[in-house]
C-alpha positions as YAML, in Angstrom:
chain: A
units: angstrom
residues:
- id: 1
  name: MET
  ca: [-20.44, -4.51, 29.01]
- id: 2
  name: SER
  ca: [-20.30, -4.14, 32.83]
- id: 3
  name: LEU
  ca: [-19.54, -7.85, 33.26]
- id: 4
  name: GLY
  ca: [-16.20, -7.45, 35.02]
- id: 5
  name: ASP
  ca: [-17.51, -8.81, 38.32]
- id: 6
  name: ALA
  ca: [-18.27, -12.14, 36.66]
- id: 7
  name: ILE
  ca: [-14.52, -12.79, 36.21]
- id: 8
  name: LYS
  ca: [-13.40, -11.11, 39.45]
- id: 9
  name: ASP
  ca: [-15.87, -11.86, 42.18]
- id: 10
  name: LYS
  ca: [-18.85, -13.91, 41.09]
- id: 11
  name: ASP
  ca: [-20.62, -13.23, 44.38]
- id: 12
  name: LYS
  ca: [-21.14, -9.64, 43.21]
- id: 13
  name: ALA
  ca: [-22.37, -10.68, 39.77]
- id: 14
  name: SER
  ca: [-25.89, -11.84, 39.02]
- id: 15
  name: THR
  ca: [-26.60, -15.20, 37.45]
- id: 16
  name: GLN
  ca: [-27.67, -13.42, 34.27]
- id: 17
  name: ASP
  ca: [-24.37, -11.47, 34.06]
- id: 18
  name: CYS
  ca: [-22.37, -14.66, 34.63]
- id: 19
  name: ALA
  ca: [-24.22, -16.32, 31.76]
- id: 20
  name: LYS
  ca: [-23.55, -13.33, 29.48]
- id: 21
  name: ALA
  ca: [-19.87, -13.29, 30.42]
- id: 22
  name: LEU
  ca: [-19.54, -17.01, 29.70]
- id: 23
  name: ILE
  ca: [-21.18, -16.61, 26.29]
- id: 24
  name: PHE
  ca: [-18.95, -13.64, 25.49]
- id: 25
  name: LEU
  ca: [-15.75, -15.49, 26.44]
- id: 26
  name: ARG
  ca: [-16.69, -18.61, 24.47]
- id: 27
  name: HIS
  ca: [-17.55, -16.54, 21.42]
- id: 28
  name: HIS
  ca: [-13.98, -15.22, 21.24]
- id: 29
  name: LEU
  ca: [-12.23, -18.54, 21.81]
- id: 30
  name: ASP
  ca: [-10.48, -20.55, 19.13]
- id: 31
  name: GLU
  ca: [-12.44, -23.62, 18.05]
- id: 32
  name: GLU
  ca: [-9.96, -25.99, 19.68]
- id: 33
  name: LEU
  ca: [-10.11, -24.04, 22.94]
- id: 34
  name: LYS
  ca: [-13.91, -24.12, 22.86]
- id: 35
  name: ILE
  ca: [-13.79, -27.90, 22.81]
- id: 36
  name: GLU
  ca: [-11.09, -28.03, 25.49]
- id: 37
  name: TYR
  ca: [-13.08, -25.81, 27.87]
- id: 38
  name: LEU
  ca: [-16.50, -27.15, 26.87]
- id: 39
  name: THR
  ca: [-17.32, -28.50, 30.34]
- id: 40
  name: VAL
  ca: [-16.48, -25.25, 32.15]
- id: 41
  name: LYS
  ca: [-19.70, -23.49, 33.11]
- id: 42
  name: ASP
  ca: [-18.31, -20.78, 35.38]
- id: 43
  name: PRO
  ca: [-16.90, -17.65, 33.66]
- id: 44
  name: LEU
  ca: [-14.50, -17.05, 36.57]
- id: 45
  name: VAL
  ca: [-13.07, -20.57, 36.28]
- id: 46
  name: LEU
  ca: [-12.77, -20.17, 32.50]
- id: 47
  name: TRP
  ca: [-11.06, -16.78, 32.85]
- id: 48
  name: ASN
  ca: [-8.55, -18.03, 35.42]
- id: 49
  name: GLY
  ca: [-7.78, -21.07, 33.30]
- id: 50
  name: LEU
  ca: [-7.04, -18.93, 30.25]
- id: 51
  name: LYS
  ca: [-5.06, -16.43, 32.31]
- id: 52
  name: LYS
  ca: [-2.89, -19.16, 33.79]
- id: 53
  name: ARG
  ca: [-2.32, -20.60, 30.34]
- id: 54
  name: TYR
  ca: [-1.48, -17.39, 28.49]
- id: 55
  name: ASP
  ca: [-0.29, -14.99, 31.17]
- id: 56
  name: ASN
  ca: [3.33, -15.74, 30.23]
- id: 57
  name: LEU
  ca: [2.72, -14.18, 26.79]
- id: 58
  name: LYS
  ca: [4.21, -10.90, 27.93]
- id: 59
  name: LEU
  ca: [7.37, -12.57, 29.19]
- id: 60
  name: VAL
  ca: [7.86, -14.41, 25.90]
- id: 61
  name: THR
  ca: [6.65, -11.85, 23.36]
- id: 62
  name: LEU
  ca: [7.73, -8.50, 24.77]
- id: 63
  name: PRO
  ca: [11.54, -8.94, 24.60]
- id: 64
  name: GLN
  ca: [11.39, -10.08, 20.97]
- id: 65
  name: ALA
  ca: [8.96, -7.30, 20.02]
- id: 66
  name: ARG
  ca: [11.23, -4.67, 21.59]
- id: 67
  name: TYR
  ca: [14.22, -6.12, 19.76]
- id: 68
  name: ASP
  ca: [12.32, -6.05, 16.43]
- id: 69
  name: TRP
  ca: [11.26, -2.43, 17.06]
- id: 70
  name: ALA
  ca: [14.80, -1.32, 17.85]
- id: 71
  name: HIS
  ca: [16.13, -2.84, 14.62]
- id: 72
  name: LEU
  ca: [13.25, -1.80, 12.33]
- id: 73
  name: ARG
  ca: [14.60, 0.20, 9.37]
- id: 74
  name: LEU
  ca: [12.72, 1.54, 6.36]
- id: 75
  name: GLN
  ca: [15.92, 1.28, 4.30]
- id: 76
  name: ASP
  ca: [16.02, -2.51, 4.83]
- id: 77
  name: PHE
  ca: [12.79, -3.10, 2.91]
- id: 78
  name: LYS
  ca: [12.33, -3.30, -0.84]
- id: 79
  name: SER
  ca: [8.83, -1.86, -0.68]
- id: 80
  name: VAL
  ca: [6.90, 0.53, 1.55]
- id: 81
  name: SER
  ca: [4.01, -1.94, 1.87]
- id: 82
  name: LYS
  ca: [6.25, -4.62, 3.38]
- id: 83
  name: TYR
  ca: [7.72, -2.10, 5.80]
- id: 84
  name: ASN
  ca: [4.21, -0.98, 6.78]
- id: 85
  name: SER
  ca: [3.07, -4.56, 7.43]
- id: 86
  name: THR
  ca: [6.11, -5.23, 9.60]
- id: 87
  name: MET
  ca: [5.55, -1.96, 11.46]
- id: 88
  name: PHE
  ca: [1.99, -2.92, 12.41]
- id: 89
  name: ARG
  ca: [2.96, -6.47, 13.33]
- id: 90
  name: ILE
  ca: [5.61, -5.22, 15.77]
- id: 91
  name: THR
  ca: [3.55, -2.37, 17.24]
- id: 92
  name: SER
  ca: [0.55, -4.68, 17.73]
- id: 93
  name: LYS
  ca: [2.68, -7.04, 19.82]
- id: 94
  name: LEU
  ca: [4.09, -4.14, 21.83]
- id: 95
  name: LYS
  ca: [0.63, -2.70, 22.53]
- id: 96
  name: LEU
  ca: [-0.64, -6.16, 23.46]
- id: 97
  name: CYS
  ca: [2.12, -6.39, 26.07]
- id: 98
  name: GLY
  ca: [1.39, -2.92, 27.44]
- id: 99
  name: ASP
  ca: [4.01, -0.84, 25.59]
- id: 100
  name: ASN
  ca: [2.27, 2.15, 24.03]
- id: 101
  name: ILE
  ca: [3.64, 3.11, 20.60]
- id: 102
  name: SER
  ca: [2.32, 6.51, 19.50]
- id: 103
  name: ASP
  ca: [1.99, 8.00, 16.02]
- id: 104
  name: TYR
  ca: [4.93, 10.24, 16.88]
- id: 105
  name: ASP
  ca: [7.09, 7.18, 17.60]
- id: 106
  name: MET
  ca: [6.10, 5.57, 14.31]
- id: 107
  name: LEU
  ca: [6.73, 8.77, 12.35]
- id: 108
  name: GLU
  ca: [10.16, 9.25, 13.91]
- id: 109
  name: LYS
  ca: [11.07, 5.62, 13.31]
- id: 110
  name: THR
  ca: [10.22, 6.07, 9.62]
- id: 111
  name: PHE
  ca: [11.88, 9.46, 9.14]
- id: 112
  name: THR
  ca: [15.13, 8.44, 10.85]
- id: 113
  name: THR
  ca: [15.50, 5.19, 8.89]
- id: 114
  name: PHE
  ca: [15.21, 6.54, 5.34]
- id: 115
  name: HIS
  ca: [18.06, 5.47, 3.11]
- id: 116
  name: ALA
  ca: [21.00, 7.91, 3.14]
- id: 117
  name: SER
  ca: [20.45, 8.64, -0.56]
- id: 118
  name: ASN
  ca: [16.97, 10.01, 0.26]
- id: 119
  name: MET
  ca: [17.99, 12.54, 2.90]
- id: 120
  name: VAL
  ca: [16.51, 15.47, 0.97]
- id: 121
  name: LEU
  ca: [13.28, 13.56, 0.32]
- id: 122
  name: GLN
  ca: [13.05, 12.66, 4.01]
- id: 123
  name: GLN
  ca: [13.41, 16.31, 4.97]
- id: 124
  name: GLN
  ca: [10.67, 17.30, 2.52]
- id: 125
  name: TYR
  ca: [8.27, 14.77, 4.02]
- id: 126
  name: ARG
  ca: [9.16, 15.87, 7.55]
- id: 127
  name: GLU
  ca: [8.42, 19.51, 6.70]
- id: 128
  name: LYS
  ca: [4.85, 18.58, 5.76]
- id: 129
  name: GLY
  ca: [4.14, 18.33, 9.49]
- id: 130
  name: PHE
  ca: [2.35, 14.98, 9.60]
- id: 131
  name: THR
  ca: [0.68, 14.16, 12.91]
- id: 132
  name: LYS
  ca: [-0.56, 10.70, 11.90]
- id: 133
  name: TYR
  ca: [1.58, 7.82, 10.72]
- id: 134
  name: SER
  ca: [-1.20, 6.83, 8.31]
- id: 135
  name: GLN
  ca: [-0.85, 10.18, 6.50]
- id: 136
  name: LEU
  ca: [2.84, 9.65, 5.83]
- id: 137
  name: ILE
  ca: [2.55, 6.01, 4.83]
- id: 138
  name: SER
  ca: [-0.32, 6.75, 2.43]
- id: 139
  name: LEU
  ca: [1.79, 9.35, 0.65]
- id: 140
  name: LEU
  ca: [4.78, 6.99, 0.50]
- id: 141
  name: LEU
  ca: [2.63, 4.19, -0.93]
- id: 142
  name: VAL
  ca: [1.26, 6.49, -3.67]
- id: 143
  name: ALA
  ca: [4.77, 7.70, -4.54]
- id: 144
  name: GLU
  ca: [6.04, 4.12, -4.67]
- id: 145
  name: ARG
  ca: [3.18, 3.09, -6.96]
- id: 146
  name: ASN
  ca: [3.84, 6.01, -9.33]
- id: 147
  name: ASN
  ca: [7.55, 5.17, -9.45]
- id: 148
  name: GLU
  ca: [6.73, 1.55, -10.31]
- id: 149
  name: LEU
  ca: [4.54, 2.66, -13.21]
- id: 150
  name: LEU
  ca: [7.27, 4.98, -14.53]
- id: 151
  name: MET
  ca: [9.88, 2.23, -14.35]
- id: 152
  name: ARG
  ca: [7.55, -0.25, -16.01]
- id: 153
  name: ASN
  ca: [6.87, 2.13, -18.89]
- id: 154
  name: HIS
  ca: [10.59, 2.81, -19.25]
- id: 155
  name: GLU
  ca: [11.41, -0.90, -19.35]
- id: 156
  name: ASN
  ca: [8.73, -1.57, -21.96]
- id: 157
  name: ARG
  ca: [10.14, 1.13, -24.24]
- id: 158
  name: PRO
  ca: [13.48, 2.62, -23.10]
- id: 159
  name: THR
  ca: [14.35, 6.07, -24.38]
- id: 160
  name: GLY
  ca: [15.80, 5.90, -27.91]
- id: 161
  name: SER
  ca: [14.83, 2.27, -28.50]
- id: 162
  name: THR
  ca: [12.27, 3.17, -31.20]
- id: 163
  name: PRO
  ca: [13.68, 5.25, -34.10]
- id: 164
  name: LEU
  ca: [11.63, 8.09, -35.51]
- id: 165
  name: PRO
  ca: [9.91, 7.25, -38.83]
- id: 166
  name: LYS
  ca: [11.53, 8.56, -42.01]
- id: 167
  name: GLU
  ca: [9.84, 11.11, -44.26]
- id: 168
  name: ASP
  ca: [8.99, 8.60, -47.02]
- id: 169
  name: GLU
  ca: [7.52, 6.21, -44.43]
- id: 170
  name: VAL
  ca: [5.23, 8.95, -43.18]
- id: 171
  name: TYR
  ca: [4.07, 9.64, -46.72]
- id: 172
  name: SER
  ca: [3.53, 5.91, -47.35]
- id: 173
  name: HIS
  ca: [1.44, 5.66, -44.21]
- id: 174
  name: TYR
  ca: [-0.95, 8.40, -45.34]
- id: 175
  name: ALA
  ca: [-1.04, 7.01, -48.86]
- id: 176
  name: ASN
  ca: [-2.04, 3.55, -47.65]
- id: 177
  name: ARG
  ca: [-4.81, 5.03, -45.56]
- id: 178
  name: GLY
  ca: [-6.38, 6.38, -48.71]
- id: 179
  name: LYS
  ca: [-6.56, 2.99, -50.47]
- id: 180
  name: GLY
  ca: [-10.03, 1.60, -50.77]
- id: 181
  name: ARG
  ca: [-11.66, 4.78, -49.55]
- id: 182
  name: GLY
  ca: [-11.81, 6.69, -52.80]
- id: 183
  name: HIS
  ca: [-9.94, 7.56, -55.94]
- id: 184
  name: ILE
  ca: [-6.39, 8.86, -55.43]
- id: 185
  name: ARG
  ca: [-5.88, 11.64, -57.89]
- id: 186
  name: GLY
  ca: [-2.17, 11.84, -58.44]
- id: 187
  name: ARG
  ca: [0.63, 11.91, -55.95]
- id: 188
  name: GLY
  ca: [0.15, 14.20, -53.03]
- id: 189
  name: HIS
  ca: [-3.67, 14.19, -53.30]
- id: 190
  name: ILE
  ca: [-5.41, 11.75, -51.01]
- id: 191
  name: GLN
  ca: [-9.11, 11.79, -50.27]
- id: 192
  name: GLY
  ca: [-9.35, 15.35, -51.48]
- id: 193
  name: ARG
  ca: [-6.41, 16.54, -49.38]
- id: 194
  name: LYS
  ca: [-3.40, 18.14, -51.07]
- id: 195
  name: PHE
  ca: [0.13, 17.90, -49.70]
- id: 196
  name: PRO
  ca: [2.07, 20.85, -51.16]
- id: 197
  name: GLY
  ca: [5.69, 20.22, -51.98]
- id: 198
  name: VAL
  ca: [5.35, 16.46, -52.56]
- id: 199
  name: ASN
  ca: [5.77, 16.29, -56.36]
- id: 200
  name: HIS
  ca: [2.65, 18.33, -56.78]
- id: 201
  name: PRO
  ca: [2.81, 21.70, -58.58]
- id: 202
  name: PRO
  ca: [0.91, 24.59, -57.03]
- id: 203
  name: PRO
  ca: [-2.57, 25.11, -58.52]
- id: 204
  name: LYS
  ca: [-2.95, 27.56, -61.40]
- id: 205
  name: ASN
  ca: [-4.70, 30.83, -60.83]
- id: 206
  name: ASN
  ca: [-8.01, 30.61, -62.74]
- id: 207
  name: PHE
  ca: [-8.11, 34.38, -63.01]
- id: 208
  name: GLN
  ca: [-4.68, 34.59, -64.62]
- id: 209
  name: LYS
  ca: [-4.80, 35.47, -68.29]
...
């Protein structure tokens, strides 16, 4: 916004630019800070006050953020979404303190911390040649979601838990469907449909003498 002089050397900034800078700074302050600095009318004084108050953020935050980054492991998380949230929380703190974390760093951190049982899967993802961390994490989130659906379906009806219906049960099912819809003419004939081989002799040939 070309208002840098208002918080560096107010003698070089116009009165109008100083007013704009003050409005901009106040707009981005927390409500409690707005009240605390309500009487400050000079953007340079406001900037220096905030800088003095929060300039130690790097000294406090950076060591912990670096420690968290060094010990971040995909294998330690139960879900990809939780890992992704932690990844962005740590990298945001590092970037805030001046440490640049690239997409390559995030990709390598993820690839190298797969669980040992997923070594082949990790290699398959690496061979796709991702250049953006968002591309990899989107694919992992979709795969995780599909796996959850498969497991949920399996738990609702495990393989072999429901026996196949017997032959007489199948016949009874079709017979019951015919009730109330028309006259059932003999066994094996429902709604005009014939079921050969179910106690029903083959039809006679009308042309047979």
